Amino acid sequence: MQNTEEIWRLVDAKRADFEDLSDRVWHMPELAYTETRSCAEHTAMLRAQGFRVTEQVAGIPTAVMGEAGEGGPVIAILGEYDALPGLSQEAGVAEPRPLPGPGFGHGCGHNLLGAASLLAATAVKDWLAANGLPGRVCYYGCPAEEGGAAKGFMVRDGAFRDVDIAISWHPAAFAAVQEAVSLANTRIDFSFTGRASHAAAAPHLGRSALDAVELMNVGVNYMREHMPSDARIHYAYLDAGGVAPNVVQPTAKVRYLIRARDLVELRRLIERVRRIADGAALMTETKVAAKVVSGVSNLLGNLPLEKAMQANLERLGPPPFDEADRARAAEFQATLTEEDIAASWRRIGLPMRKGVSLCDVVVPLEVRGAPMVGSTDVGDVSWVVPTVQARGATHAIGTPGHSWQLTAQGMLPAAHKGMVHVAKVMAGTAVDCLRDPALVEAAKAELATRTAGCPYEPVLSPEVQPPFDMSKTAA
């Protein structure tokens, strides 16, 4: 479909600059709260495009906000740019080929995410100026989505206080409105302290912190049978106490990631896990201290905004991939299992079509699949601002998230086409909100209804600070 709408032409007018931005960020993968260069690239682009810039939003060094326009409703478009450890990969190569260096990679496509969102915000800024209309558009550059909960800290500290509508997206295999399903979660470090001793000559004098962690893990494993089926609990050793088996380990630390469908159930699970940790300390005569690292809320949907976004998707049609794009995507599909590919179709709720390597449809709004539910700090934004998210088709169908295959596809022509396509979807949805006050009011009414019986209470209490050092062990 030809771009007959002004806002889409404004996206196309600057697409090359933002494709370049996405590629630059791809080449500088940085982990949660260390995105210094990536944030600087976004900040420089905001200034170049004429936004009013606020740095260190909510006291976070790698968070930035750019604002344009005056008066009217405030539309926020959310971007991200953090990478992941262990997913370094040569661009465009359909076989595992890590690059030299620390091993980081954009295995969730956040290089595309930030660039497309900033492109959409820029097009809306230009549209407001060209039409002389009241309204403001704000681009929020948000770090540390991968486990750092930056948006949760930003919400808690009032960064979205004046926002009327929030719009975001995520790279995916299909073009669709994102179903608002996610798990609330929190990360808690449990540090056990015991007493060292000679493991052979005087074991009775020792109190093993490592034993305490292992007993805690056993207790949580037994709890799994007695918690909601859609809840999840994961753990990772941060300190196993040392490498000498002939020493009773006096310290040990384990990080728990606790997930639940909503905030009420999350709080129940947190208390149960804390009691298990206390029990493990009691059994081993050790002490335990718990420290909350991060936490996010579950997503709240917003039907009026979802319908508006779907209308933009349907007017625009699927991304304009060509045969060369499909051939390259097929090379990556060949590295996947049939289960990978089938799961991608199941997740979106469409019957599997063999031999289809890239998205060629717009998924209907009423189609609901079997989502593989994760967590996102966009959830906290959705509790205080009416929020809608798109899925942008940027990679081969079946590509797992957090994989080398996704990293490798992050600069292909199909990835660029997909990010420009979803920028048009977001920009069009923003313009609908700016044109139609009734849509904004309907979206706000929907949020008020959803939160009426359970007002927002941040997972992150006031004393919890952003975990700026959380990526040190990966680095």
PDB file of N, CA and C in Angstrom, residues 395-439:
ATOM      1  N   HIS A 395      12.079 -10.095  12.007  1.00  0.00           N
ATOM      2  CA  HIS A 395      12.975 -11.244  11.859  1.00  0.00           C
ATOM      3  C   HIS A 395      12.202 -12.477  11.400  1.00  0.00           C
ATOM      4  N   ALA A 396      12.941 -13.507  11.050  1.00  0.00           N
ATOM      5  CA  ALA A 396      12.358 -14.734  10.510  1.00  0.00           C
ATOM      6  C   ALA A 396      11.394 -15.371  11.499  1.00  0.00           C
ATOM      7  N   ILE A 397      10.318 -15.903  10.988  1.00  0.00           N
ATOM      8  CA  ILE A 397       9.333 -16.589  11.824  1.00  0.00           C
ATOM      9  C   ILE A 397       9.990 -17.803  12.478  1.00  0.00           C
ATOM     10  N   GLY A 398       9.840 -17.896  13.787  1.00  0.00           N
ATOM     11  CA  GLY A 398      10.446 -18.984  14.550  1.00  0.00           C
ATOM     12  C   GLY A 398      11.689 -18.586  15.313  1.00  0.00           C
ATOM     13  N   THR A 399      12.261 -17.425  14.988  1.00  0.00           N
ATOM     14  CA  THR A 399      13.474 -16.991  15.686  1.00  0.00           C
ATOM     15  C   THR A 399      13.198 -16.829  17.170  1.00  0.00           C
ATOM     16  N   PRO A 400      13.904 -17.553  18.033  1.00  0.00           N
ATOM     17  CA  PRO A 400      13.657 -17.378  19.464  1.00  0.00           C
ATOM     18  C   PRO A 400      14.168 -16.027  19.949  1.00  0.00           C
ATOM     19  N   GLY A 401      13.456 -15.449  20.903  1.00  0.00           N
ATOM     20  CA  GLY A 401      13.993 -14.279  21.570  1.00  0.00           C
ATOM     21  C   GLY A 401      15.241 -14.651  22.339  1.00  0.00           C
ATOM     22  N   HIS A 402      16.128 -13.684  22.544  1.00  0.00           N
ATOM     23  CA  HIS A 402      17.361 -13.898  23.306  1.00  0.00           C
ATOM     24  C   HIS A 402      18.195 -15.020  22.677  1.00  0.00           C
ATOM     25  N   SER A 403      18.420 -14.903  21.373  1.00  0.00           N
ATOM     26  CA  SER A 403      19.192 -15.920  20.650  1.00  0.00           C
ATOM     27  C   SER A 403      20.206 -15.247  19.736  1.00  0.00           C
ATOM     28  N   TRP A 404      21.233 -16.017  19.350  1.00  0.00           N
ATOM     29  CA  TRP A 404      22.223 -15.480  18.413  1.00  0.00           C
ATOM     30  C   TRP A 404      21.578 -15.202  17.064  1.00  0.00           C
ATOM     31  N   GLN A 405      20.552 -15.999  16.709  1.00  0.00           N
ATOM     32  CA  GLN A 405      19.891 -15.770  15.423  1.00  0.00           C
ATOM     33  C   GLN A 405      19.218 -14.402  15.379  1.00  0.00           C
ATOM     34  N   LEU A 406      18.645 -13.981  16.511  1.00  0.00           N
ATOM     35  CA  LEU A 406      18.006 -12.676  16.532  1.00  0.00           C
ATOM     36  C   LEU A 406      19.049 -11.569  16.444  1.00  0.00           C
ATOM     37  N   THR A 407      20.157 -11.733  17.178  1.00  0.00           N
ATOM     38  CA  THR A 407      21.241 -10.755  17.065  1.00  0.00           C
ATOM     39  C   THR A 407      21.697 -10.619  15.618  1.00  0.00           C
ATOM     40  N   ALA A 408      21.888 -11.742  14.953  1.00  0.00           N
ATOM     41  CA  ALA A 408      22.436 -11.742  13.597  1.00  0.00           C
ATOM     42  C   ALA A 408      21.534 -11.036  12.597  1.00  0.00           C
ATOM     43  N   GLN A 409      20.233 -11.034  12.846  1.00  0.00           N
ATOM     44  CA  GLN A 409      19.287 -10.425  11.905  1.00  0.00           C
ATOM     45  C   GLN A 409      19.032  -8.944  12.182  1.00  0.00           C
ATOM     46  N   GLY A 410      19.693  -8.382  13.193  1.00  0.00           N
ATOM     47  CA  GLY A 410      19.367  -7.043  13.648  1.00  0.00           C
ATOM     48  C   GLY A 410      19.722  -5.906  12.721  1.00  0.00           C
ATOM     49  N   MET A 411      20.534  -6.181  11.669  1.00  0.00           N
ATOM     50  CA  MET A 411      20.868  -5.116  10.715  1.00  0.00           C
ATOM     51  C   MET A 411      20.493  -5.483   9.281  1.00  0.00           C
ATOM     52  N   LEU A 412      19.764  -6.560   9.100  1.00  0.00           N
ATOM     53  CA  LEU A 412      19.359  -6.939   7.751  1.00  0.00           C
ATOM     54  C   LEU A 412      18.351  -5.945   7.176  1.00  0.00           C
ATOM     55  N   PRO A 413      18.229  -5.868   5.856  1.00  0.00           N
ATOM     56  CA  PRO A 413      17.216  -4.988   5.266  1.00  0.00           C
ATOM     57  C   PRO A 413      15.809  -5.259   5.798  1.00  0.00           C
ATOM     58  N   ALA A 414      15.485  -6.511   6.090  1.00  0.00           N
ATOM     59  CA  ALA A 414      14.155  -6.825   6.625  1.00  0.00           C
ATOM     60  C   ALA A 414      13.955  -6.198   7.995  1.00  0.00           C
ATOM     61  N   ALA A 415      15.007  -6.171   8.818  1.00  0.00           N
ATOM     62  CA  ALA A 415      14.900  -5.540  10.140  1.00  0.00           C
ATOM     63  C   ALA A 415      14.630  -4.048   9.994  1.00  0.00           C
ATOM     64  N   HIS A 416      15.318  -3.401   9.044  1.00  0.00           N
ATOM     65  CA  HIS A 416      15.088  -1.981   8.807  1.00  0.00           C
ATOM     66  C   HIS A 416      13.657  -1.730   8.319  1.00  0.00           C
ATOM     67  N   LYS A 417      13.189  -2.547   7.388  1.00  0.00           N
ATOM     68  CA  LYS A 417      11.826  -2.367   6.877  1.00  0.00           C
ATOM     69  C   LYS A 417      10.796  -2.565   7.983  1.00  0.00           C
ATOM     70  N   GLY A 418      11.052  -3.567   8.842  1.00  0.00           N
ATOM     71  CA  GLY A 418      10.126  -3.830   9.937  1.00  0.00           C
ATOM     72  C   GLY A 418      10.084  -2.702  10.941  1.00  0.00           C
ATOM     73  N   MET A 419      11.250  -2.113  11.250  1.00  0.00           N
ATOM     74  CA  MET A 419      11.265  -1.022  12.241  1.00  0.00           C
ATOM     75  C   MET A 419      10.606   0.238  11.680  1.00  0.00           C
ATOM     76  N   VAL A 420      10.770   0.516  10.395  1.00  0.00           N
ATOM     77  CA  VAL A 420      10.111   1.678   9.792  1.00  0.00           C
ATOM     78  C   VAL A 420       8.599   1.455   9.740  1.00  0.00           C
ATOM     79  N   HIS A 421       8.197   0.232   9.428  1.00  0.00           N
ATOM     80  CA  HIS A 421       6.780  -0.114   9.379  1.00  0.00           C
ATOM     81  C   HIS A 421       6.116   0.118  10.735  1.00  0.00           C
ATOM     82  N   VAL A 422       6.744  -0.363  11.804  1.00  0.00           N
ATOM     83  CA  VAL A 422       6.132  -0.211  13.128  1.00  0.00           C
ATOM     84  C   VAL A 422       6.232   1.237  13.609  1.00  0.00           C
ATOM     85  N   ALA A 423       7.233   1.979  13.155  1.00  0.00           N
ATOM     86  CA  ALA A 423       7.277   3.413  13.467  1.00  0.00           C
ATOM     87  C   ALA A 423       6.052   4.114  12.890  1.00  0.00           C
ATOM     88  N   LYS A 424       5.640   3.722  11.692  1.00  0.00           N
ATOM     89  CA  LYS A 424       4.435   4.300  11.094  1.00  0.00           C
ATOM     90  C   LYS A 424       3.191   3.944  11.903  1.00  0.00           C
ATOM     91  N   VAL A 425       3.137   2.697  12.384  1.00  0.00           N
ATOM     92  CA  VAL A 425       1.996   2.266  13.195  1.00  0.00           C
ATOM     93  C   VAL A 425       1.908   3.107  14.470  1.00  0.00           C
ATOM     94  N   MET A 426       3.050   3.277  15.157  1.00  0.00           N
ATOM     95  CA  MET A 426       3.046   4.056  16.401  1.00  0.00           C
ATOM     96  C   MET A 426       2.738   5.525  16.136  1.00  0.00           C
ATOM     97  N   ALA A 427       3.348   6.087  15.103  1.00  0.00           N
ATOM     98  CA  ALA A 427       3.117   7.496  14.791  1.00  0.00           C
ATOM     99  C   ALA A 427       1.655   7.740  14.409  1.00  0.00           C
ATOM    100  N   GLY A 428       1.087   6.818  13.629  1.00  0.00           N
ATOM    101  CA  GLY A 428      -0.323   6.947  13.258  1.00  0.00           C
ATOM    102  C   GLY A 428      -1.243   6.877  14.458  1.00  0.00           C
ATOM    103  N   THR A 429      -0.925   5.992  15.398  1.00  0.00           N
ATOM    104  CA  THR A 429      -1.731   5.879  16.620  1.00  0.00           C
ATOM    105  C   THR A 429      -1.614   7.152  17.446  1.00  0.00           C
ATOM    106  N   ALA A 430      -0.419   7.712  17.529  1.00  0.00           N
ATOM    107  CA  ALA A 430      -0.227   8.963  18.262  1.00  0.00           C
ATOM    108  C   ALA A 430      -1.042  10.092  17.634  1.00  0.00           C
ATOM    109  N   VAL A 431      -1.023  10.174  16.317  1.00  0.00           N
ATOM    110  CA  VAL A 431      -1.785  11.226  15.625  1.00  0.00           C
ATOM    111  C   VAL A 431      -3.285  11.047  15.868  1.00  0.00           C
ATOM    112  N   ASP A 432      -3.760   9.813  15.888  1.00  0.00           N
ATOM    113  CA  ASP A 432      -5.173   9.577  16.195  1.00  0.00           C
ATOM    114  C   ASP A 432      -5.533  10.147  17.566  1.00  0.00           C
ATOM    115  N   CYS A 433      -4.642   9.957  18.541  1.00  0.00           N
ATOM    116  CA  CYS A 433      -4.891  10.484  19.890  1.00  0.00           C
ATOM    117  C   CYS A 433      -4.865  12.010  19.903  1.00  0.00           C
ATOM    118  N   LEU A 434      -3.971  12.595  19.128  1.00  0.00           N
ATOM    119  CA  LEU A 434      -3.878  14.054  19.082  1.00  0.00           C
ATOM    120  C   LEU A 434      -5.069  14.667  18.356  1.00  0.00           C
ATOM    121  N   ARG A 435      -5.610  13.947  17.376  1.00  0.00           N
ATOM    122  CA  ARG A 435      -6.760  14.451  16.620  1.00  0.00           C
ATOM    123  C   ARG A 435      -8.081  14.265  17.365  1.00  0.00           C
ATOM    124  N   ASP A 436      -8.159  13.257  18.221  1.00  0.00           N
ATOM    125  CA  ASP A 436      -9.445  12.817  18.762  1.00  0.00           C
ATOM    126  C   ASP A 436      -9.428  12.830  20.289  1.00  0.00           C
ATOM    127  N   PRO A 437      -9.853  13.906  20.918  1.00  0.00           N
ATOM    128  CA  PRO A 437      -9.885  13.948  22.390  1.00  0.00           C
ATOM    129  C   PRO A 437     -10.739  12.839  22.993  1.00  0.00           C
ATOM    130  N   ALA A 438     -11.761  12.398  22.267  1.00  0.00           N
ATOM    131  CA  ALA A 438     -12.628  11.340  22.795  1.00  0.00           C
ATOM    132  C   ALA A 438     -11.869  10.028  22.950  1.00  0.00           C
ATOM    133  N   LEU A 439     -10.914   9.774  22.074  1.00  0.00           N
ATOM    134  CA  LEU A 439     -10.109   8.556  22.175  1.00  0.00           C
ATOM    135  C   LEU A 439      -9.256   8.598  23.439  1.00  0.00           C
TER     136      LEU A 439
END
